[in-house]
Amino acid sequence: MAEAGAHLTSTSVNEQPSIFEVLAQESLMEAVRPALKHAIKVLAESNPSRFGFLWRRFDELYLLLDLVLQNHFLSHCSASFSENFYGLKRATGRGFAVRLGLNRKSHWRSLLLLCLVPYLRAKLEVTLAQQRDEEDFSIRLAQSRSQRLYRAAVAAYPYVSSAWQAWVFCQQMLYVFGVAKTHNPLLWLARVRLARLNAQDIRDLELKPSRAGHPAEGSLLQRAWWLMSQTARGAALSLSSSLSMGVFFLQFLEWWYSSENQSTVKTLTSLPAPPPPLHLRQDQNNQEPSSNHSGDAQSTSNTVNCPLCRRIRTNSTVLSTSGFVFCYRCIYTFVKVNRRCPVTGFPTELQHLIKIYSPES
């Protein structure tokens, strides 16, 4: 509880937290997701057949872990993981000098807004990126009426996102000048606000584990529920402990692999181009000298054929994750559905497709 009680030396314990504290706790959770995603990507690339599903289902797995983690902290600390890390709590009512504990409605509203909103936002951003790729390369796959309506909704997302960011900015400015009690519209929608933990809250948090005991009496259903809650509590504690110890390392990873730092990363980690696959070199070495003309024709045919449709490539596109070249329509459709390289199995996204333009074209 050292990080939770670090601010208790302040003379204004019962006042609302500053804008720097609330923005710092928000940036903490924003740094965790991309860092964990990169770790899963490295794991999937090391063994695509065994860990590839972790990359393909990362959003859903992260949502499940986030639900377990946030539900535990909302139940026991009246705050999210990042809010508790910075010594904050969620309060309802007019005064900030309230005891720990959220009512049922505030608890579920906070849980849904903490977990589902980032999940839906990530899904929308991925769909929006795919739609931009289709528009850039004039790809129009067969679509039903519902899919066209969905594309229209996704097309309106940038305008909705801009309006949301403007609302957040106005809310933060009102919070800075003391007009608003919350800095984020999500807190306003959950009908809660943030306050600093006080000394009594710290004592309550330390006494809570000792008060929870095994139900000696009760129905089998109650005991099963108690066992499930203890299991979830243990998982949440292990997750929170690991995140608490590695939070600064995760923030470093998030900075290292940010788009602003990619030029530095490429300069420090640039390697020479790898040689062609072994089986391609063997095929070239096994060609008979007597059939030079036929061997050249076969080699040329192999280098211009798409590994998916086995025909001469049209609109050649290379996967940056593996180096293999395909027809654009073939590889676009495959990656959009399977999210991996069809030859190597490496985790692949649509942004890894690179079109090749020959000097003659």
Tab-separated table of C-alpha atoms in Angstrom:
chain	number	residue	atom	x	y	z
A	1	MET	CA	0.000	0.000	0.000
A	2	ALA	CA	3.025	2.286	-0.193
A	3	GLU	CA	1.993	3.689	-3.567
A	4	ALA	CA	-1.572	4.221	-2.294
A	5	GLY	CA	-0.469	6.147	0.777
A	6	ALA	CA	2.363	8.127	-0.757
A	7	HIS	CA	0.240	11.277	-0.985
A	8	LEU	CA	-0.901	11.277	2.663
A	9	THR	CA	1.771	13.798	3.607
A	10	SER	CA	-0.220	16.383	1.685
A	11	THR	CA	-2.231	18.820	3.759
A	12	SER	CA	-5.202	18.641	1.414
A	13	VAL	CA	-6.040	14.970	1.686
A	14	ASN	CA	-9.796	15.397	1.263
A	15	GLU	CA	-9.597	17.617	-1.788
A	16	GLN	CA	-10.167	16.303	-5.270
A	17	PRO	CA	-7.047	15.088	-7.119
A	18	SER	CA	-5.194	17.370	-9.486
A	19	ILE	CA	-5.445	17.126	-13.251
A	20	PHE	CA	-1.911	15.682	-13.339
A	21	GLU	CA	-2.877	12.761	-11.095
A	22	VAL	CA	-5.988	11.816	-13.062
A	23	LEU	CA	-4.200	12.069	-16.420
A	24	ALA	CA	-1.282	9.997	-15.109
A	25	GLN	CA	-3.560	7.146	-14.048
A	26	GLU	CA	-5.235	7.190	-17.467
A	27	SER	CA	-1.902	6.994	-19.300
A	28	LEU	CA	-0.939	3.973	-17.185
A	29	MET	CA	-3.664	1.705	-18.615
A	30	GLU	CA	-3.153	3.131	-22.106
A	31	ALA	CA	0.485	1.979	-21.954
A	32	VAL	CA	-0.302	-1.535	-20.718
A	33	ARG	CA	-2.316	-2.673	-23.751
A	34	PRO	CA	0.238	-1.968	-26.552
A	35	ALA	CA	3.085	-3.369	-24.441
A	36	LEU	CA	1.215	-6.630	-23.790
A	37	LYS	CA	0.216	-6.786	-27.450
A	38	HIS	CA	3.847	-6.560	-28.531
A	39	ALA	CA	4.818	-9.325	-26.068
A	40	ILE	CA	2.080	-11.575	-27.516
A	41	LYS	CA	3.252	-10.766	-31.045
A	42	VAL	CA	6.825	-11.806	-30.242
A	43	LEU	CA	5.529	-15.022	-28.653
A	44	ALA	CA	3.329	-15.798	-31.667
A	45	GLU	CA	6.170	-15.186	-34.130
A	46	SER	CA	8.430	-17.546	-32.189
A	47	ASN	CA	5.904	-20.410	-32.565
A	48	PRO	CA	2.960	-19.537	-34.840
A	49	SER	CA	1.295	-22.959	-34.678
A	50	ARG	CA	1.152	-22.986	-30.873
A	51	PHE	CA	0.729	-19.331	-29.924
A	52	GLY	CA	-0.794	-17.869	-33.079
A	53	PHE	CA	-4.308	-17.965	-31.606
A	54	LEU	CA	-3.181	-15.622	-28.811
A	55	TRP	CA	-2.413	-12.978	-31.426
A	56	ARG	CA	-5.617	-13.556	-33.389
A	57	ARG	CA	-7.769	-13.398	-30.226
A	58	PHE	CA	-5.754	-10.796	-28.363
A	59	ASP	CA	-8.615	-8.280	-28.069
A	60	GLU	CA	-10.987	-10.821	-26.538
A	61	LEU	CA	-8.354	-12.247	-24.164
A	62	TYR	CA	-7.348	-8.758	-23.049
A	63	LEU	CA	-11.017	-7.905	-22.450
A	64	LEU	CA	-11.380	-10.983	-20.230
A	65	LEU	CA	-8.252	-10.143	-18.216
A	66	ASP	CA	-9.356	-6.522	-17.934
A	67	LEU	CA	-12.782	-7.559	-16.641
A	68	VAL	CA	-11.250	-9.783	-13.947
A	69	LEU	CA	-8.719	-7.149	-12.903
A	70	GLN	CA	-11.057	-4.150	-12.847
A	71	ASN	CA	-13.886	-6.067	-11.133
A	72	HIS	CA	-11.533	-7.062	-8.315
A	73	PHE	CA	-10.322	-3.503	-7.698
A	74	LEU	CA	-13.797	-2.004	-7.977
A	75	SER	CA	-15.086	-4.530	-5.436
A	76	HIS	CA	-12.256	-4.221	-2.908
A	77	CYS	CA	-10.782	-0.754	-3.495
A	78	SER	CA	-13.659	1.229	-5.065
A	79	ALA	CA	-11.319	2.152	-7.914
A	80	SER	CA	-9.833	0.791	-11.104
A	81	PHE	CA	-6.345	-0.704	-11.128
A	82	SER	CA	-4.661	2.485	-12.333
A	83	GLU	CA	-6.708	4.704	-9.984
A	84	ASN	CA	-5.746	2.560	-6.995
A	85	PHE	CA	-2.103	2.587	-8.118
A	86	TYR	CA	-2.104	6.398	-7.847
A	87	GLY	CA	-3.946	6.447	-4.514
A	88	LEU	CA	-7.410	7.395	-5.813
A	89	LYS	CA	-10.905	6.055	-5.211
A	90	ARG	CA	-14.321	6.406	-6.812
A	91	ALA	CA	-16.850	8.304	-4.724
A	92	THR	CA	-20.556	8.943	-5.075
A	93	GLY	CA	-22.640	11.687	-3.494
A	94	ARG	CA	-21.725	15.283	-2.812
A	95	GLY	CA	-18.865	14.999	-0.345
A	96	PHE	CA	-15.491	13.389	-0.905
A	97	ALA	CA	-15.100	12.241	2.733
A	98	VAL	CA	-16.939	8.954	2.142
A	99	ARG	CA	-16.066	5.389	3.041
A	100	LEU	CA	-14.873	2.845	0.535
A	101	GLY	CA	-17.491	0.938	-1.380
A	102	LEU	CA	-19.635	1.496	-4.470
A	103	ASN	CA	-23.274	0.585	-4.762
A	104	ARG	CA	-24.250	-2.128	-7.239
A	105	LYS	CA	-25.357	0.240	-10.023
A	106	SER	CA	-22.211	2.366	-9.813
A	107	HIS	CA	-20.066	-0.767	-9.728
A	108	TRP	CA	-21.518	-2.268	-12.917
A	109	ARG	CA	-21.629	1.048	-14.748
A	110	SER	CA	-17.967	1.642	-13.917
A	111	LEU	CA	-16.987	-1.896	-14.951
A	112	LEU	CA	-18.737	-1.703	-18.312
A	113	LEU	CA	-17.349	1.736	-19.137
A	114	LEU	CA	-13.825	0.781	-18.042
A	115	CYS	CA	-13.636	-2.426	-20.097
A	116	LEU	CA	-16.127	-2.379	-22.959
A	117	VAL	CA	-15.469	1.143	-24.258
A	118	PRO	CA	-11.719	0.536	-24.953
A	119	TYR	CA	-12.561	-2.856	-26.514
A	120	LEU	CA	-15.168	-1.404	-28.877
A	121	ARG	CA	-12.886	1.520	-29.731
A	122	ALA	CA	-10.040	-0.852	-30.653
A	123	LYS	CA	-12.365	-2.934	-32.848
A	124	LEU	CA	-13.667	0.164	-34.614
A	125	GLU	CA	-10.163	1.461	-35.277
A	126	VAL	CA	-9.103	-1.874	-36.806
A	127	THR	CA	-12.204	-1.925	-39.004
A	128	LEU	CA	-11.599	1.666	-40.030
A	129	ALA	CA	-8.010	0.846	-41.024
A	130	GLN	CA	-9.229	-2.089	-43.138
A	131	GLN	CA	-11.785	0.124	-44.847
A	132	ARG	CA	-9.102	2.682	-45.680
A	133	ASP	CA	-6.939	-0.039	-47.204
A	134	GLU	CA	-9.837	-1.186	-49.380
A	135	GLU	CA	-10.461	2.354	-50.555
A	136	ASP	CA	-6.773	3.040	-51.226
A	137	PHE	CA	-6.401	-0.024	-53.453
A	138	SER	CA	-9.926	0.058	-54.926
A	139	ILE	CA	-10.882	-3.323	-53.453
A	140	ARG	CA	-14.638	-3.837	-53.364
A	141	LEU	CA	-15.605	-7.272	-52.074
A	142	ALA	CA	-19.188	-8.559	-52.274
A	143	GLN	CA	-21.261	-6.940	-49.517
A	144	SER	CA	-24.750	-7.383	-48.191
A	145	ARG	CA	-27.053	-4.587	-47.107
A	146	SER	CA	-26.128	-4.967	-43.445
A	147	GLN	CA	-22.437	-4.812	-44.336
A	148	ARG	CA	-22.976	-1.586	-46.293
A	149	LEU	CA	-24.771	-0.065	-43.313
A	150	TYR	CA	-21.908	-1.196	-41.109
A	151	ARG	CA	-19.383	0.453	-43.441
A	152	ALA	CA	-21.415	3.668	-43.327
A	153	ALA	CA	-21.372	3.575	-39.526
A	154	VAL	CA	-17.620	2.990	-39.542
A	155	ALA	CA	-17.168	5.879	-41.984
A	156	ALA	CA	-18.946	8.164	-39.503
A	157	TYR	CA	-16.661	7.045	-36.661
A	158	PRO	CA	-13.915	9.690	-37.256
A	159	TYR	CA	-16.453	12.487	-36.841
A	160	VAL	CA	-17.898	10.893	-33.714
A	161	SER	CA	-14.371	10.417	-32.364
A	162	SER	CA	-13.509	14.066	-33.005
A	163	ALA	CA	-16.652	15.196	-31.200
A	164	TRP	CA	-15.794	12.886	-28.298
A	165	GLN	CA	-12.246	14.259	-28.027
A	166	ALA	CA	-13.619	17.798	-28.024
A	167	TRP	CA	-15.995	16.845	-25.195
A	168	VAL	CA	-13.130	15.305	-23.214
A	169	PHE	CA	-11.008	18.425	-23.685
A	170	CYS	CA	-13.818	20.728	-22.555
A	171	GLN	CA	-14.481	18.486	-19.546
A	172	GLN	CA	-10.819	18.598	-18.556
A	173	MET	CA	-10.706	22.387	-18.846
A	174	LEU	CA	-13.811	22.687	-16.671
A	175	TYR	CA	-12.197	20.316	-14.168
A	176	VAL	CA	-9.019	22.413	-14.056
A	177	PHE	CA	-11.005	25.581	-13.243
A	178	GLY	CA	-13.124	23.799	-10.634
A	179	VAL	CA	-16.402	24.027	-12.554
A	180	ALA	CA	-16.785	20.259	-13.124
A	181	LYS	CA	-16.238	17.492	-10.583
A	182	THR	CA	-15.059	14.943	-13.148
A	183	HIS	CA	-12.362	15.213	-15.805
A	184	ASN	CA	-13.725	12.475	-18.077
A	185	PRO	CA	-17.223	11.997	-19.533
A	186	LEU	CA	-17.021	8.282	-18.714
A	187	LEU	CA	-16.913	9.116	-15.017
A	188	TRP	CA	-19.881	11.414	-15.487
A	189	LEU	CA	-21.783	8.635	-17.257
A	190	ALA	CA	-20.925	6.229	-14.417
A	191	ARG	CA	-22.136	8.906	-11.943
A	192	VAL	CA	-18.957	8.732	-9.889
A	193	ARG	CA	-15.980	11.016	-9.310
A	194	LEU	CA	-12.419	10.560	-8.159
A	195	ALA	CA	-11.106	11.391	-4.700
A	196	ARG	CA	-7.873	10.756	-2.853
A	197	LEU	CA	-7.567	7.876	-0.408
A	198	ASN	CA	-7.322	8.980	3.207
A	199	ALA	CA	-5.784	7.287	6.242
A	200	GLN	CA	-9.033	5.557	7.176
A	201	ASP	CA	-9.330	4.127	3.670
A	202	ILE	CA	-5.808	2.710	3.926
A	203	ARG	CA	-6.684	0.971	7.207
A	204	ASP	CA	-9.888	-0.428	5.708
A	205	LEU	CA	-7.992	-1.827	2.732
A	206	GLU	CA	-5.488	-3.533	5.027
A	207	LEU	CA	-8.249	-5.079	7.173
A	208	LYS	CA	-10.412	-6.346	4.310
A	209	PRO	CA	-8.437	-9.555	3.576
A	210	SER	CA	-8.612	-10.637	7.238
A	211	ARG	CA	-12.368	-10.107	7.419
A	212	ALA	CA	-13.114	-12.402	4.472
A	213	GLY	CA	-13.358	-15.952	5.789
A	214	HIS	CA	-14.429	-19.319	4.471
A	215	PRO	CA	-18.202	-19.878	4.755
A	216	ALA	CA	-18.396	-22.711	7.258
A	217	GLU	CA	-22.100	-23.040	6.715
A	218	GLY	CA	-24.228	-22.502	3.676
A	219	SER	CA	-25.523	-24.179	0.588
A	220	LEU	CA	-23.352	-25.811	-2.032
A	221	LEU	CA	-24.104	-22.930	-4.389
A	222	GLN	CA	-22.807	-20.387	-1.878
A	223	ARG	CA	-19.611	-22.354	-1.355
A	224	ALA	CA	-19.092	-22.697	-5.112
A	225	TRP	CA	-19.620	-18.941	-5.518
A	226	TRP	CA	-17.129	-18.260	-2.708
A	227	LEU	CA	-14.577	-20.547	-4.387
A	228	MET	CA	-15.058	-18.812	-7.736
A	229	SER	CA	-14.691	-15.379	-6.128
A	230	GLN	CA	-11.502	-16.451	-4.369
A	231	THR	CA	-10.099	-17.802	-7.628
A	232	ALA	CA	-10.908	-14.559	-9.426
A	233	ARG	CA	-9.420	-12.597	-6.518
A	234	GLY	CA	-6.190	-14.612	-6.690
A	235	ALA	CA	-5.942	-14.105	-10.443
A	236	ALA	CA	-6.579	-10.370	-10.059
A	237	LEU	CA	-3.980	-10.071	-7.280
A	238	SER	CA	-1.350	-11.885	-9.345
A	239	LEU	CA	-2.129	-9.694	-12.352
A	240	SER	CA	-2.035	-6.504	-10.309
A	241	SER	CA	1.234	-7.503	-8.616
A	242	SER	CA	2.909	-8.287	-11.934
A	243	LEU	CA	1.603	-5.072	-13.487
A	244	SER	CA	2.667	-3.037	-10.466
A	245	MET	CA	6.223	-4.368	-10.715
A	246	GLY	CA	6.450	-4.110	-14.491
A	247	VAL	CA	4.487	-0.938	-15.119
A	248	PHE	CA	7.535	1.203	-15.831
A	249	PHE	CA	8.999	-1.480	-18.081
A	250	LEU	CA	5.690	-1.654	-19.941
A	251	GLN	CA	5.696	2.109	-20.391
A	252	PHE	CA	9.240	1.878	-21.767
A	253	LEU	CA	8.101	-0.785	-24.261
A	254	GLU	CA	5.146	1.359	-25.279
A	255	TRP	CA	7.493	4.285	-25.954
A	256	TRP	CA	10.065	2.122	-27.732
A	257	TYR	CA	7.528	0.726	-30.186
A	258	SER	CA	5.546	3.933	-30.659
A	259	SER	CA	5.144	5.357	-34.130
A	260	GLU	CA	7.203	8.444	-33.213
A	261	ASN	CA	10.187	6.268	-32.271
A	262	GLN	CA	10.117	3.860	-35.229
A	263	SER	CA	12.884	5.682	-37.135
A	264	THR	CA	15.242	5.267	-34.162
A	265	VAL	CA	14.315	1.603	-33.757
A	266	LYS	CA	14.946	0.884	-37.446
A	267	THR	CA	18.343	2.593	-37.283
A	268	LEU	CA	19.464	0.622	-34.226
A	269	THR	CA	18.011	-2.750	-35.221
A	270	SER	CA	18.453	-2.695	-39.012
A	271	LEU	CA	19.758	-5.993	-40.403
A	272	PRO	CA	20.805	-7.075	-43.913
A	273	ALA	CA	18.166	-8.629	-46.145
A	274	PRO	CA	17.799	-12.388	-45.469
A	275	PRO	CA	18.692	-14.906	-48.215
A	276	PRO	CA	15.915	-16.579	-50.213
A	277	PRO	CA	14.286	-19.706	-48.732
A	278	LEU	CA	16.410	-22.846	-48.882
A	279	HIS	CA	14.041	-24.822	-51.110
A	280	LEU	CA	14.131	-22.083	-53.780
A	281	ARG	CA	17.939	-22.165	-53.922
A	282	GLN	CA	17.907	-25.962	-54.131
A	283	ASP	CA	15.473	-25.858	-57.042
A	284	GLN	CA	17.766	-23.494	-58.924
A	285	ASN	CA	20.885	-25.606	-58.219
A	286	ASN	CA	19.194	-28.831	-59.335
A	287	GLN	CA	18.462	-27.552	-62.828
A	288	GLU	CA	20.350	-29.442	-65.604
A	289	PRO	CA	22.870	-27.417	-67.647
A	290	SER	CA	21.654	-29.099	-70.842
A	291	SER	CA	18.174	-27.706	-70.401
A	292	ASN	CA	19.273	-24.146	-69.766
A	293	HIS	CA	16.465	-22.598	-71.746
A	294	SER	CA	13.706	-24.707	-70.162
A	295	GLY	CA	15.235	-24.231	-66.698
A	296	ASP	CA	15.255	-20.457	-67.109
A	297	ALA	CA	11.634	-20.543	-68.223
A	298	GLN	CA	10.642	-22.672	-65.215
A	299	SER	CA	12.583	-20.442	-62.818
A	300	THR	CA	10.963	-17.353	-64.293
A	301	SER	CA	7.554	-19.008	-63.970
A	302	ASN	CA	8.174	-19.841	-60.305
A	303	THR	CA	9.232	-16.286	-59.500
A	304	VAL	CA	6.149	-14.696	-61.043
A	305	ASN	CA	3.530	-17.155	-59.759
A	306	CYS	CA	1.388	-16.406	-56.725
A	307	PRO	CA	1.760	-19.048	-53.963
A	308	LEU	CA	-2.009	-18.900	-53.338
A	309	CYS	CA	-3.654	-19.058	-56.766
A	310	ARG	CA	-0.616	-20.612	-58.569
A	311	ARG	CA	-1.085	-18.213	-61.460
A	312	ILE	CA	1.000	-15.336	-62.763
A	313	ARG	CA	0.894	-12.560	-60.195
A	314	THR	CA	-1.200	-9.492	-60.823
A	315	ASN	CA	-0.673	-6.360	-58.764
A	316	SER	CA	2.272	-7.939	-56.891
A	317	THR	CA	2.262	-7.431	-53.128
A	318	VAL	CA	4.828	-8.573	-50.573
A	319	LEU	CA	4.239	-9.438	-46.922
A	320	SER	CA	6.741	-7.561	-44.758
A	321	THR	CA	6.476	-10.271	-42.072
A	322	SER	CA	7.732	-13.105	-44.297
A	323	GLY	CA	9.020	-11.650	-47.598
A	324	PHE	CA	6.806	-13.738	-49.884
A	325	VAL	CA	5.071	-12.094	-52.851
A	326	PHE	CA	1.431	-12.695	-53.826
A	327	CYS	CA	-1.375	-11.249	-55.912
A	328	TYR	CA	-2.849	-8.343	-54.013
A	329	ARG	CA	-6.415	-9.630	-54.097
A	330	CYS	CA	-5.354	-13.148	-53.020
A	331	ILE	CA	-3.227	-12.071	-50.070
A	332	TYR	CA	-5.595	-9.295	-49.007
A	333	THR	CA	-8.541	-11.701	-48.752
A	334	PHE	CA	-6.450	-14.342	-46.969
A	335	VAL	CA	-4.901	-11.985	-44.402
A	336	LYS	CA	-8.218	-10.277	-43.711
A	337	VAL	CA	-9.753	-13.628	-42.733
A	338	ASN	CA	-6.811	-15.526	-41.174
A	339	ARG	CA	-4.467	-12.727	-39.952
A	340	ARG	CA	-1.331	-14.771	-40.755
A	341	CYS	CA	1.078	-15.465	-43.603
A	342	PRO	CA	-0.195	-18.403	-45.702
A	343	VAL	CA	3.353	-19.752	-46.211
A	344	THR	CA	5.098	-19.254	-42.849
A	345	GLY	CA	2.148	-18.796	-40.487
A	346	PHE	CA	3.634	-15.607	-38.998
A	347	PRO	CA	1.042	-13.221	-37.437
A	348	THR	CA	0.180	-10.658	-40.109
A	349	GLU	CA	-2.120	-7.646	-40.409
A	350	LEU	CA	-3.315	-5.717	-43.439
A	351	GLN	CA	-0.828	-2.929	-42.778
A	352	HIS	CA	1.986	-5.432	-43.441
A	353	LEU	CA	1.016	-5.625	-47.135
A	354	ILE	CA	3.448	-3.710	-49.354
A	355	LYS	CA	2.718	-3.232	-53.058
A	356	ILE	CA	5.604	-3.679	-55.512
A	357	TYR	CA	5.983	-1.339	-58.474
A	358	SER	CA	8.443	-2.317	-61.199
A	359	PRO	CA	10.306	0.441	-63.113
A	360	GLU	CA	8.482	-0.563	-66.337
A	361	SER	CA	5.100	0.154	-64.744
